[in-house]
Short mmCIF file of C-alpha atoms in Angstrom, two decimals:
data_model
loop_
_atom_site.label_atom_id
_atom_site.label_comp_id
_atom_site.label_asym_id
_atom_site.label_seq_id
_atom_site.Cartn_x
_atom_site.Cartn_y
_atom_site.Cartn_z
CA MET A 1 14.28 38.41 31.90
CA ASP A 2 17.60 39.18 30.29
CA GLU A 3 18.84 42.60 31.41
CA THR A 4 21.15 43.20 28.44
CA PRO A 5 20.02 46.18 26.32
CA GLN A 6 19.04 45.18 22.79
CA TRP A 7 17.63 46.87 19.71
CA TYR A 8 13.89 46.13 19.75
CA VAL A 9 11.72 46.65 16.68
CA LEU A 10 8.58 48.58 17.62
CA ARG A 11 5.38 49.87 16.01
CA ASP A 12 4.39 53.48 16.59
CA LEU A 13 0.60 53.59 16.29
CA SER A 14 0.21 57.28 17.16
CA ARG A 15 -1.58 59.50 14.66
CA PRO A 16 0.53 61.41 12.13
CA ASN A 17 -0.69 64.73 13.54
CA SER A 18 -0.12 63.85 17.22
CA LYS A 19 1.86 66.39 19.20
CA LEU A 20 4.22 63.78 20.70
CA SER A 21 5.32 60.71 18.73
CA ALA A 22 6.52 57.50 20.34
CA PHE A 23 10.05 58.44 19.23
CA ASP A 24 9.81 61.68 21.24
CA LYS A 25 8.29 59.90 24.27
CA LEU A 26 11.07 57.32 24.40
CA THR A 27 13.95 59.73 23.78
CA GLY A 28 12.47 62.02 26.43
CA LYS A 29 12.84 59.17 28.92
CA GLY A 30 16.50 58.63 27.96
CA ILE A 31 15.98 55.61 25.69
CA LYS A 32 18.16 55.53 22.56
CA CYS A 33 15.92 55.35 19.46
CA PHE A 34 16.33 55.30 15.70
CA THR A 35 13.88 55.68 12.86
CA PRO A 36 14.87 55.90 9.17
CA LEU A 37 14.09 59.37 7.81
CA VAL A 38 13.53 60.72 4.30
CA ARG A 39 13.17 64.33 3.12
CA LYS A 40 9.77 65.26 1.74
CA VAL A 41 7.89 68.44 0.91
CA VAL A 42 5.26 69.03 3.58
CA THR A 43 2.53 71.67 3.50
CA GLN A 44 1.92 73.39 6.84
CA GLY A 45 -0.36 76.41 7.12
CA GLY A 46 -0.47 76.83 3.34
CA LYS A 47 3.32 76.97 3.13
CA GLN A 48 5.46 74.23 1.60
CA GLU A 49 8.76 73.28 3.22
CA TRP A 50 11.22 70.39 3.24
CA LYS A 51 10.99 68.20 6.32
CA ASP A 52 12.53 64.94 7.52
CA VAL A 53 9.74 62.38 7.97
CA PRO A 54 9.92 58.65 8.84
CA TYR A 55 10.33 56.33 5.86
CA MET A 56 7.77 53.97 7.41
CA ARG A 57 5.53 55.89 9.75
CA ASP A 58 5.10 53.03 12.22
CA LEU A 59 8.68 51.68 12.28
CA LEU A 60 10.83 52.47 15.31
CA PHE A 61 13.94 50.90 16.83
CA ALA A 62 14.62 51.28 20.56
CA HIS A 63 17.81 50.28 22.39
CA SER A 64 16.90 49.20 25.90
CA THR A 65 15.90 46.24 28.02
CA HIS A 66 12.55 44.49 27.85
CA ASP A 67 11.73 45.54 31.43
CA VAL A 68 12.30 49.25 30.68
CA LEU A 69 10.19 49.16 27.49
CA ASP A 70 7.24 47.19 28.92
CA PRO A 71 5.58 50.17 30.68
CA PHE A 72 5.40 51.99 27.32
CA MET A 73 3.41 49.11 25.78
CA ALA A 74 0.16 49.84 27.66
CA PRO A 75 -2.86 49.92 25.28
CA GLY A 76 -3.47 53.69 25.48
CA LEU A 77 0.16 54.64 24.74
CA ARG A 78 0.01 53.58 21.08
CA LEU A 79 3.28 51.62 21.05
CA GLN A 80 3.72 47.90 20.38
CA TYR A 81 6.48 45.34 19.94
CA ARG A 82 6.80 43.79 16.50
CA TYR A 83 6.82 40.03 16.96
CA VAL A 84 8.83 37.35 15.16
CA HIS A 85 6.67 35.59 12.56
CA GLY A 86 5.97 32.06 13.76
CA GLY A 87 7.29 32.71 17.27
CA PHE A 88 4.93 32.92 20.23
CA LYS A 89 5.09 36.42 21.75
CA GLU A 90 8.79 36.76 20.91
CA PRO A 91 9.63 40.44 20.22
CA MET A 92 11.76 41.16 17.16
CA THR A 93 15.29 42.26 17.91
CA VAL A 94 18.21 43.32 15.73
CA ARG A 95 21.79 42.35 16.48
CA GLU A 96 23.82 45.19 18.00
CA ALA A 97 26.51 45.04 15.29
CA ASP A 98 23.97 45.05 12.43
CA MET A 99 22.09 48.03 13.85
CA ASP A 100 25.26 50.03 14.53
CA CYS A 101 26.48 49.42 10.95
CA PHE A 102 23.08 50.40 9.53
CA ILE A 103 22.84 53.61 11.58
CA ARG A 104 26.42 54.58 10.73
CA ALA A 105 25.88 53.96 7.00
CA VAL A 106 22.59 55.86 6.84
CA SER A 107 23.92 58.82 8.83
CA SER A 108 27.01 59.07 6.57
CA SER A 109 24.91 59.66 3.45
CA ILE A 110 22.96 62.80 2.64
CA SER A 111 20.36 60.96 0.58
CA SER A 112 19.67 57.35 1.47
CA LYS A 113 17.13 55.29 -0.43
CA TYR A 114 15.22 52.70 1.59
CA TYR A 115 13.85 49.39 0.38
CA ARG A 116 11.62 46.77 1.95
CA PRO A 117 12.89 43.18 1.64
CA GLU A 118 10.35 42.34 -1.09
CA GLU A 119 11.52 45.32 -3.20
CA ILE A 120 15.11 44.07 -3.46
CA THR A 121 15.70 42.20 -6.70
CA SER A 122 18.47 39.78 -7.57
CA ALA A 123 19.83 42.35 -10.04
CA MET A 124 20.49 44.69 -7.10
CA ARG A 125 22.73 42.08 -5.49
CA ASN A 126 24.77 41.04 -8.51
CA ARG A 127 28.07 42.84 -7.71
CA ARG A 128 29.70 42.48 -4.29
CA ILE A 129 31.96 45.33 -3.18
CA ARG A 130 34.07 46.45 -0.24
CA ILE A 131 34.58 50.08 0.72
CA ILE A 132 38.23 51.10 1.15
CA GLY A 133 38.60 54.49 2.83
CA GLY A 134 36.14 57.20 3.74
CA PRO A 135 33.49 57.10 6.47
CA LEU A 136 32.28 53.60 5.47
CA HIS A 137 35.74 51.98 5.42
CA GLY A 138 35.47 48.20 5.72
CA TYR A 139 31.80 47.88 4.77
CA GLU A 140 30.88 45.06 2.40
CA GLY A 141 27.69 44.74 0.43
CA SER A 142 26.14 44.96 -3.00
CA LEU A 143 26.68 47.76 -5.49
CA VAL A 144 23.43 49.37 -6.65
CA THR A 145 23.64 51.40 -9.84
CA VAL A 146 20.82 53.18 -11.61
CA ARG A 147 20.94 53.68 -15.35
CA GLY A 148 21.51 57.26 -16.39
CA THR A 149 23.22 58.39 -13.18
CA THR A 150 26.80 58.43 -12.05
CA VAL A 151 25.85 57.87 -8.40
CA LYS A 152 27.09 54.61 -6.91
CA ARG A 153 25.30 53.19 -3.89
CA LEU A 154 26.10 50.50 -1.34
CA LEU A 155 23.18 48.31 -0.22
CA VAL A 156 23.23 47.93 3.59
CA GLU A 157 20.64 45.54 5.04
CA LEU A 158 18.90 44.76 8.29
CA PRO A 159 17.97 41.13 7.60
CA MET A 160 14.22 40.60 6.94
CA LEU A 161 13.37 44.23 7.89
CA LEU A 162 14.82 46.99 5.80
CA ALA A 163 17.64 47.89 3.43
CA ALA A 164 19.21 51.22 2.59
CA ALA A 165 21.21 52.23 -0.46
CA VAL A 166 23.74 54.85 0.60
CA GLU A 167 25.94 56.95 -1.68
CA VAL A 168 29.62 56.04 -1.90
CA GLU A 169 32.44 57.69 -3.77
CA PRO A 170 33.61 55.62 -6.78
CA GLU A 171 37.28 55.83 -5.73
CA PHE A 172 36.49 53.96 -2.46
CA ILE A 173 34.90 50.96 -4.21
CA GLN A 174 36.78 47.66 -4.50
CA LEU A 175 35.08 44.80 -6.40
CA LEU A 176 35.16 41.43 -4.68
#
């Protein structure tokens, strides 16, 4: 096996009310993990509060080697690899550069909007932009605008998996 750490795409099959999620199990063992989070109102004990919850409950990215992650894939541990469609037992991975750009973009924005690949329309990709200055300096992507708002968003994608529209300041936008 290749011993180079990679970003693996995993499925967290633990119950929503479990005390310890797969994210917590892996980070507790020193494995770098990422899951896209959104803010939602959650009711706990009759009291409503804002809480960060995963955008897709079963989506998890882990940065490690295949050998380190294999012991966590036992049937009772409720964690699985996501496999490449059409490939025989080939776990999905994300390029290091793509994942680093995605994490940096999502963490730079207070309110990111996530999209699945099938939700992205051609109208969302009509204007290509580059960000000049600010925390996302050098990023290129599509400009997503919503009618009735002044918020401008940059569409950052993980190919075939997920896309995020992150807020950018209008003065940093350069049309390509």
